[in-house]
Amino acid sequence: GAGVSQSPSNKVTEKGKDVELRCDPISGHTALYWYRQSLGQGLEFLIYFQGNSAPDKSGLPSDRFSAERTGGSVSTLTIQRTQQEDSAVYLCASSLARRYQETQYFGPGTRLLVL
Amino acid sequence: SQQGEEDPQALSIQEGENATMNCSYKTSINNLQWYRQNSGRGLVHLILIRSNEREKHSGRLRVTLDTSKKSSSLLITASRAADTASYFCATEGTNAGKSTFGDGTTLTVKP
């Protein structure tokens, strides 16, 4: 079956431009997560959605970062006025429900490079 | 700061040997998960162990959890070159919400 998909797979942008990253979760998964992984580092939690609402936005690094989810499915992570330190792989994951002990399934990530 | 911390940061072994990676965390958890990430690829879920479980097996993988020590270990037996990857532990805390990942252990299995 289809897994989590993300687009684009790679994005190169100039400093100061806005970017949008897209995540298509597994069908029927109500929970969706965004993470960021800098080179050689572990995952950094950004935001979590349950349905269309985001009960936990604590990981968003600045007000330049925002995310939305519509129809309980597709999510978009937007970074405004990108900076070089935003360069990283952005990973999306989904899980069946927001219960304890639910496995998260990850997409392949979007590799963002800000020049 | 990260909840889960893996050690060692890097591990290099010969094919056929066993590899053991450890994960320590700080706060109470509901579950702990291990993931693998091949270079340039997304994360792949390996195994989930609940807080009331002590040991779990999946193929050549064995995971233990010691909640009194707030630590977990991942053992890969009879390693293969294809096991070369970074391995991450992730903890889901008792506060509903996110899983927190460590920086990972980079495993190199030499053929």
PDB file of C-alpha atoms in Angstrom:
ATOM      1  CA  GLY A   1       0.000   0.000   0.000  1.00  0.00           C
ATOM      2  CA  ALA A   2       0.970   3.641  -0.345  1.00  0.00           C
ATOM      3  CA  GLY A   3       3.142   5.088   2.362  1.00  0.00           C
ATOM      4  CA  VAL A   4       3.727   8.661   3.408  1.00  0.00           C
ATOM      5  CA  SER A   5       4.770  10.800   0.489  1.00  0.00           C
ATOM      6  CA  GLN A   6       6.443  14.192   0.498  1.00  0.00           C
ATOM      7  CA  SER A   7       7.118  16.732  -2.172  1.00  0.00           C
ATOM      8  CA  PRO A   8       9.315  18.083  -3.467  1.00  0.00           C
ATOM      9  CA  SER A   9      12.068  15.594  -2.731  1.00  0.00           C
ATOM     10  CA  ASN A  10      14.653  18.342  -3.111  1.00  0.00           C
ATOM     11  CA  LYS A  11      14.333  22.103  -2.983  1.00  0.00           C
ATOM     12  CA  VAL A  12      17.009  24.712  -3.542  1.00  0.00           C
ATOM     13  CA  THR A  13      16.023  28.274  -2.799  1.00  0.00           C
ATOM     14  CA  GLU A  14      17.592  31.639  -2.250  1.00  0.00           C
ATOM     15  CA  LYS A  15      17.798  33.260   1.135  1.00  0.00           C
ATOM     16  CA  GLY A  16      14.719  35.351   1.808  1.00  0.00           C
ATOM     17  CA  LYS A  17      12.353  33.365  -0.386  1.00  0.00           C
ATOM     18  CA  ASP A  18       9.344  31.447   0.933  1.00  0.00           C
ATOM     19  CA  VAL A  19       9.043  27.681   0.506  1.00  0.00           C
ATOM     20  CA  GLU A  20       6.185  25.222   0.879  1.00  0.00           C
ATOM     21  CA  LEU A  21       6.713  21.591   1.696  1.00  0.00           C
ATOM     22  CA  ARG A  22       3.946  19.074   1.263  1.00  0.00           C
ATOM     23  CA  CYS A  23       3.112  15.863   3.072  1.00  0.00           C
ATOM     24  CA  ASP A  24       0.562  13.245   2.082  1.00  0.00           C
ATOM     25  CA  PRO A  25       0.007  10.905   5.024  1.00  0.00           C
ATOM     26  CA  ILE A  26      -1.150   7.338   4.864  1.00  0.00           C
ATOM     27  CA  SER A  27      -4.871   7.248   4.180  1.00  0.00           C
ATOM     28  CA  GLY A  28      -6.849   7.034   7.394  1.00  0.00           C
ATOM     29  CA  HIS A  29      -4.025   8.250   9.614  1.00  0.00           C
ATOM     30  CA  THR A  30      -5.345  11.021  11.812  1.00  0.00           C
ATOM     31  CA  ALA A  31      -2.059  12.055  13.412  1.00  0.00           C
ATOM     32  CA  LEU A  32       0.624  13.834  11.411  1.00  0.00           C
ATOM     33  CA  TYR A  33       4.038  15.040  12.504  1.00  0.00           C
ATOM     34  CA  TRP A  34       6.719  17.272  11.026  1.00  0.00           C
ATOM     35  CA  TYR A  35      10.381  16.865  11.975  1.00  0.00           C
ATOM     36  CA  ARG A  36      13.587  18.501  10.846  1.00  0.00           C
ATOM     37  CA  GLN A  37      16.919  16.773  10.566  1.00  0.00           C
ATOM     38  CA  SER A  38      20.074  18.781  10.098  1.00  0.00           C
ATOM     39  CA  LEU A  39      23.151  17.108   8.661  1.00  0.00           C
ATOM     40  CA  GLY A  40      24.525  14.511  11.056  1.00  0.00           C
ATOM     41  CA  GLN A  41      21.953  15.338  13.693  1.00  0.00           C
ATOM     42  CA  GLY A  42      18.943  13.615  15.168  1.00  0.00           C
ATOM     43  CA  LEU A  43      15.393  14.526  14.475  1.00  0.00           C
ATOM     44  CA  GLU A  44      13.972  17.745  15.811  1.00  0.00           C
ATOM     45  CA  PHE A  45      10.242  17.786  16.415  1.00  0.00           C
ATOM     46  CA  LEU A  46       8.438  20.711  14.800  1.00  0.00           C
ATOM     47  CA  ILE A  47       4.674  20.242  15.007  1.00  0.00           C
ATOM     48  CA  TYR A  48       2.006  17.612  15.495  1.00  0.00           C
ATOM     49  CA  PHE A  49      -1.516  17.525  14.048  1.00  0.00           C
ATOM     50  CA  GLN A  50      -4.467  15.552  15.283  1.00  0.00           C
ATOM     51  CA  GLY A  51      -6.975  15.840  12.475  1.00  0.00           C
ATOM     52  CA  ASN A  52      -6.820  19.440  11.306  1.00  0.00           C
ATOM     53  CA  SER A  53      -5.817  20.928  14.612  1.00  0.00           C
ATOM     54  CA  ALA A  54      -2.308  21.308  15.959  1.00  0.00           C
ATOM     55  CA  PRO A  55      -2.287  20.720  19.712  1.00  0.00           C
ATOM     56  CA  ASP A  56       1.484  20.898  19.848  1.00  0.00           C
ATOM     57  CA  LYS A  57       3.356  23.584  17.940  1.00  0.00           C
ATOM     58  CA  SER A  58       6.122  23.825  20.480  1.00  0.00           C
ATOM     59  CA  GLY A  59       8.847  22.747  18.120  1.00  0.00           C
ATOM     60  CA  LEU A  60       8.431  25.436  15.492  1.00  0.00           C
ATOM     61  CA  PRO A  61      11.745  27.326  15.677  1.00  0.00           C
ATOM     62  CA  SER A  62      10.421  30.765  14.811  1.00  0.00           C
ATOM     63  CA  ASP A  63       7.371  32.629  13.571  1.00  0.00           C
ATOM     64  CA  ARG A  64       8.715  32.184  10.043  1.00  0.00           C
ATOM     65  CA  PHE A  65       7.543  28.577  10.273  1.00  0.00           C
ATOM     66  CA  SER A  66       3.895  27.633   9.975  1.00  0.00           C
ATOM     67  CA  ALA A  67       1.958  24.552   9.048  1.00  0.00           C
ATOM     68  CA  GLU A  68      -1.568  23.671   8.194  1.00  0.00           C
ATOM     69  CA  ARG A  69      -3.533  20.567   7.514  1.00  0.00           C
ATOM     70  CA  THR A  70      -6.746  20.469   5.576  1.00  0.00           C
ATOM     71  CA  GLY A  71      -9.392  17.789   5.342  1.00  0.00           C
ATOM     72  CA  GLY A  72      -7.550  15.763   7.930  1.00  0.00           C
ATOM     73  CA  SER A  73      -5.142  14.668   5.235  1.00  0.00           C
ATOM     74  CA  VAL A  74      -2.535  16.698   3.345  1.00  0.00           C
ATOM     75  CA  SER A  75      -0.302  19.010   5.334  1.00  0.00           C
ATOM     76  CA  THR A  76       1.830  21.915   4.197  1.00  0.00           C
ATOM     77  CA  LEU A  77       4.817  23.274   6.071  1.00  0.00           C
ATOM     78  CA  THR A  78       5.646  26.830   5.059  1.00  0.00           C
ATOM     79  CA  ILE A  79       8.904  28.588   5.774  1.00  0.00           C
ATOM     80  CA  GLN A  80       8.871  32.318   5.103  1.00  0.00           C
ATOM     81  CA  ARG A  81      11.938  34.434   4.422  1.00  0.00           C
ATOM     82  CA  THR A  82      14.191  31.390   4.455  1.00  0.00           C
ATOM     83  CA  GLN A  83      17.582  31.561   6.105  1.00  0.00           C
ATOM     84  CA  GLN A  84      20.649  29.425   5.506  1.00  0.00           C
ATOM     85  CA  GLU A  85      20.200  27.729   8.864  1.00  0.00           C
ATOM     86  CA  ASP A  86      16.864  26.405   7.620  1.00  0.00           C
ATOM     87  CA  SER A  87      18.775  24.024   5.343  1.00  0.00           C
ATOM     88  CA  ALA A  88      17.892  20.513   6.476  1.00  0.00           C
ATOM     89  CA  VAL A  89      15.840  17.474   5.616  1.00  0.00           C
ATOM     90  CA  TYR A  90      12.219  17.951   6.586  1.00  0.00           C
ATOM     91  CA  LEU A  91      10.491  14.693   7.457  1.00  0.00           C
ATOM     92  CA  CYS A  92       6.806  14.043   7.797  1.00  0.00           C
ATOM     93  CA  ALA A  93       5.303  11.096   9.643  1.00  0.00           C
ATOM     94  CA  SER A  94       1.789   9.867  10.230  1.00  0.00           C
ATOM     95  CA  SER A  95       0.184   7.448  12.627  1.00  0.00           C
ATOM     96  CA  LEU A  96      -3.182   5.799  12.798  1.00  0.00           C
ATOM     97  CA  ALA A  97      -4.457   7.748  15.760  1.00  0.00           C
ATOM     98  CA  ARG A  98      -3.250   9.851  18.591  1.00  0.00           C
ATOM     99  CA  ARG A  99      -3.243   7.074  21.098  1.00  0.00           C
ATOM    100  CA  TYR A 100      -0.322   5.941  23.102  1.00  0.00           C
ATOM    101  CA  GLN A 101       1.884   3.373  21.464  1.00  0.00           C
ATOM    102  CA  GLU A 102       1.138   4.198  17.881  1.00  0.00           C
ATOM    103  CA  THR A 103       3.904   3.633  15.381  1.00  0.00           C
ATOM    104  CA  GLN A 104       4.853   6.593  13.239  1.00  0.00           C
ATOM    105  CA  TYR A 105       5.434   5.967   9.556  1.00  0.00           C
ATOM    106  CA  PHE A 106       7.871   8.323   7.903  1.00  0.00           C
ATOM    107  CA  GLY A 107       8.032   9.788   4.446  1.00  0.00           C
ATOM    108  CA  PRO A 108      11.277  10.062   2.470  1.00  0.00           C
ATOM    109  CA  GLY A 109      11.734  13.704   3.405  1.00  0.00           C
ATOM    110  CA  THR A 110      12.299  16.953   1.554  1.00  0.00           C
ATOM    111  CA  ARG A 111      15.898  18.073   1.364  1.00  0.00           C
ATOM    112  CA  LEU A 112      15.950  21.868   1.580  1.00  0.00           C
ATOM    113  CA  LEU A 113      19.005  23.897   0.693  1.00  0.00           C
ATOM    114  CA  VAL A 114      18.948  27.641   1.239  1.00  0.00           C
ATOM    115  CA  LEU A 115      21.710  29.454  -0.614  1.00  0.00           C
TER     116      LEU A 115
ATOM    117  CA  SER B   1      17.349  19.116  24.933  1.00  0.00           C
ATOM    118  CA  GLN B   2      16.775  15.749  23.349  1.00  0.00           C
ATOM    119  CA  GLN B   3      15.009  13.137  25.453  1.00  0.00           C
ATOM    120  CA  GLY B   4      16.649  10.103  23.920  1.00  0.00           C
ATOM    121  CA  GLU B   5      20.403   9.845  23.730  1.00  0.00           C
ATOM    122  CA  GLU B   6      22.041   6.984  21.898  1.00  0.00           C
ATOM    123  CA  ASP B   7      25.476   5.632  22.497  1.00  0.00           C
ATOM    124  CA  PRO B   8      27.875   4.985  21.042  1.00  0.00           C
ATOM    125  CA  GLN B   9      27.685   7.732  18.454  1.00  0.00           C
ATOM    126  CA  ALA B  10      29.469   5.489  15.990  1.00  0.00           C
ATOM    127  CA  LEU B  11      30.067   1.754  15.862  1.00  0.00           C
ATOM    128  CA  SER B  12      32.118  -0.225  13.364  1.00  0.00           C
ATOM    129  CA  ILE B  13      32.040  -4.025  13.311  1.00  0.00           C
ATOM    130  CA  GLN B  14      32.752  -6.961  11.015  1.00  0.00           C
ATOM    131  CA  GLU B  15      29.984  -8.818   9.242  1.00  0.00           C
ATOM    132  CA  GLY B  16      28.684 -11.638  11.415  1.00  0.00           C
ATOM    133  CA  GLU B  17      29.375  -9.869  14.692  1.00  0.00           C
ATOM    134  CA  ASN B  18      26.660  -8.577  16.984  1.00  0.00           C
ATOM    135  CA  ALA B  19      26.010  -4.851  17.358  1.00  0.00           C
ATOM    136  CA  THR B  20      24.619  -3.304  20.519  1.00  0.00           C
ATOM    137  CA  MET B  21      23.348   0.230  20.743  1.00  0.00           C
ATOM    138  CA  ASN B  22      22.022   1.935  23.819  1.00  0.00           C
ATOM    139  CA  CYS B  23      19.502   4.669  24.419  1.00  0.00           C
ATOM    140  CA  SER B  24      18.961   6.661  27.592  1.00  0.00           C
ATOM    141  CA  TYR B  25      16.136   9.034  28.328  1.00  0.00           C
ATOM    142  CA  LYS B  26      15.138  11.373  31.087  1.00  0.00           C
ATOM    143  CA  THR B  27      11.406  11.396  31.739  1.00  0.00           C
ATOM    144  CA  SER B  28       8.625   8.833  32.031  1.00  0.00           C
ATOM    145  CA  ILE B  29       7.586   7.243  28.773  1.00  0.00           C
ATOM    146  CA  ASN B  30       4.675   5.372  27.266  1.00  0.00           C
ATOM    147  CA  ASN B  31       6.798   3.623  24.704  1.00  0.00           C
ATOM    148  CA  LEU B  32      10.175   3.625  23.038  1.00  0.00           C
ATOM    149  CA  GLN B  33      10.770   3.030  19.359  1.00  0.00           C
ATOM    150  CA  TRP B  34      13.844   2.231  17.326  1.00  0.00           C
ATOM    151  CA  TYR B  35      14.243   3.446  13.765  1.00  0.00           C
ATOM    152  CA  ARG B  36      16.814   2.914  11.050  1.00  0.00           C
ATOM    153  CA  GLN B  37      17.855   5.485   8.506  1.00  0.00           C
ATOM    154  CA  ASN B  38      19.923   4.579   5.501  1.00  0.00           C
ATOM    155  CA  SER B  39      21.995   7.382   4.042  1.00  0.00           C
ATOM    156  CA  GLY B  40      19.807   9.813   2.146  1.00  0.00           C
ATOM    157  CA  ARG B  41      16.627   7.914   2.922  1.00  0.00           C
ATOM    158  CA  GLY B  42      13.689   8.331   5.255  1.00  0.00           C
ATOM    159  CA  LEU B  43      13.320   6.636   8.577  1.00  0.00           C
ATOM    160  CA  VAL B  44      12.143   3.041   8.798  1.00  0.00           C
ATOM    161  CA  HIS B  45      10.410   1.845  11.918  1.00  0.00           C
ATOM    162  CA  LEU B  46      12.089  -1.229  13.417  1.00  0.00           C
ATOM    163  CA  ILE B  47      10.442  -2.039  16.693  1.00  0.00           C
ATOM    164  CA  LEU B  48       8.259  -0.514  19.399  1.00  0.00           C
ATOM    165  CA  ILE B  49       8.474  -1.543  23.028  1.00  0.00           C
ATOM    166  CA  ARG B  50       5.869  -0.451  25.539  1.00  0.00           C
ATOM    167  CA  SER B  51       6.708   0.790  28.992  1.00  0.00           C
ATOM    168  CA  ASN B  52       5.308  -2.375  30.567  1.00  0.00           C
ATOM    169  CA  GLU B  53       7.447  -4.629  28.381  1.00  0.00           C
ATOM    170  CA  ARG B  54      11.026  -5.616  29.149  1.00  0.00           C
ATOM    171  CA  GLU B  55      12.159  -7.360  25.998  1.00  0.00           C
ATOM    172  CA  LYS B  56      11.012  -7.721  22.440  1.00  0.00           C
ATOM    173  CA  HIS B  57      12.320  -9.625  19.435  1.00  0.00           C
ATOM    174  CA  SER B  58      11.918  -9.137  15.718  1.00  0.00           C
ATOM    175  CA  GLY B  59      14.037 -11.303  13.451  1.00  0.00           C
ATOM    176  CA  ARG B  60      17.676 -10.522  14.214  1.00  0.00           C
ATOM    177  CA  LEU B  61      16.694  -7.586  16.413  1.00  0.00           C
ATOM    178  CA  ARG B  62      16.364  -7.735  20.160  1.00  0.00           C
ATOM    179  CA  VAL B  63      15.276  -4.707  22.175  1.00  0.00           C
ATOM    180  CA  THR B  64      15.318  -4.414  25.929  1.00  0.00           C
ATOM    181  CA  LEU B  65      13.812  -1.721  28.108  1.00  0.00           C
ATOM    182  CA  ASP B  66      14.724  -0.931  31.690  1.00  0.00           C
ATOM    183  CA  THR B  67      12.382   1.769  32.946  1.00  0.00           C
ATOM    184  CA  SER B  68      14.118   1.909  36.332  1.00  0.00           C
ATOM    185  CA  LYS B  69      17.340   2.920  34.594  1.00  0.00           C
ATOM    186  CA  LYS B  70      15.519   4.828  31.858  1.00  0.00           C
ATOM    187  CA  SER B  71      17.448   2.997  29.204  1.00  0.00           C
ATOM    188  CA  SER B  72      16.966   0.704  26.235  1.00  0.00           C
ATOM    189  CA  SER B  73      19.276  -1.358  24.103  1.00  0.00           C
ATOM    190  CA  LEU B  74      19.037  -2.558  20.528  1.00  0.00           C
ATOM    191  CA  LEU B  75      20.949  -5.710  19.651  1.00  0.00           C
ATOM    192  CA  ILE B  76      21.456  -6.741  16.053  1.00  0.00           C
ATOM    193  CA  THR B  77      22.725 -10.296  15.833  1.00  0.00           C
ATOM    194  CA  ALA B  78      24.774 -11.767  13.002  1.00  0.00           C
ATOM    195  CA  SER B  79      25.162  -8.363  11.381  1.00  0.00           C
ATOM    196  CA  ARG B  80      25.253  -7.901   7.627  1.00  0.00           C
ATOM    197  CA  ALA B  81      26.736  -5.178   5.470  1.00  0.00           C
ATOM    198  CA  ALA B  82      23.164  -4.124   4.658  1.00  0.00           C
ATOM    199  CA  ASP B  83      22.662  -3.243   8.328  1.00  0.00           C
ATOM    200  CA  THR B  84      24.963  -0.263   7.811  1.00  0.00           C
ATOM    201  CA  ALA B  85      22.804   2.741   8.713  1.00  0.00           C
ATOM    202  CA  SER B  86      22.037   5.213  11.469  1.00  0.00           C
ATOM    203  CA  TYR B  87      19.848   3.937  14.256  1.00  0.00           C
ATOM    204  CA  PHE B  88      17.639   6.235  16.316  1.00  0.00           C
ATOM    205  CA  CYS B  89      15.615   5.713  19.423  1.00  0.00           C
ATOM    206  CA  ALA B  90      12.499   7.748  19.987  1.00  0.00           C
ATOM    207  CA  THR B  91      10.580   8.072  23.194  1.00  0.00           C
ATOM    208  CA  GLU B  92       6.959   8.971  23.570  1.00  0.00           C
ATOM    209  CA  GLY B  93       6.506  10.715  26.861  1.00  0.00           C
ATOM    210  CA  THR B  94       3.547  10.319  29.157  1.00  0.00           C
ATOM    211  CA  ASN B  95       2.422  13.827  28.185  1.00  0.00           C
ATOM    212  CA  ALA B  96       0.367  13.342  25.040  1.00  0.00           C
ATOM    213  CA  GLY B  97       2.054  14.539  21.892  1.00  0.00           C
ATOM    214  CA  LYS B  98       5.405  14.168  20.297  1.00  0.00           C
ATOM    215  CA  SER B  99       8.046  11.560  20.208  1.00  0.00           C
ATOM    216  CA  THR B 100      11.529  12.821  20.916  1.00  0.00           C
ATOM    217  CA  PHE B 101      14.477  11.481  19.005  1.00  0.00           C
ATOM    218  CA  GLY B 102      18.125  11.193  19.885  1.00  0.00           C
ATOM    219  CA  ASP B 103      21.021  11.979  17.559  1.00  0.00           C
ATOM    220  CA  GLY B 104      21.454   8.360  16.554  1.00  0.00           C
ATOM    221  CA  THR B 105      24.174   5.743  16.384  1.00  0.00           C
ATOM    222  CA  THR B 106      25.928   5.303  13.065  1.00  0.00           C
ATOM    223  CA  LEU B 107      26.618   1.631  12.483  1.00  0.00           C
ATOM    224  CA  THR B 108      29.097   0.459   9.877  1.00  0.00           C
ATOM    225  CA  VAL B 109      29.239  -3.247   9.129  1.00  0.00           C
ATOM    226  CA  LYS B 110      32.313  -4.193   7.139  1.00  0.00           C
ATOM    227  CA  PRO B 111      31.987  -7.100   4.727  1.00  0.00           C
TER     228      PRO B 111
END
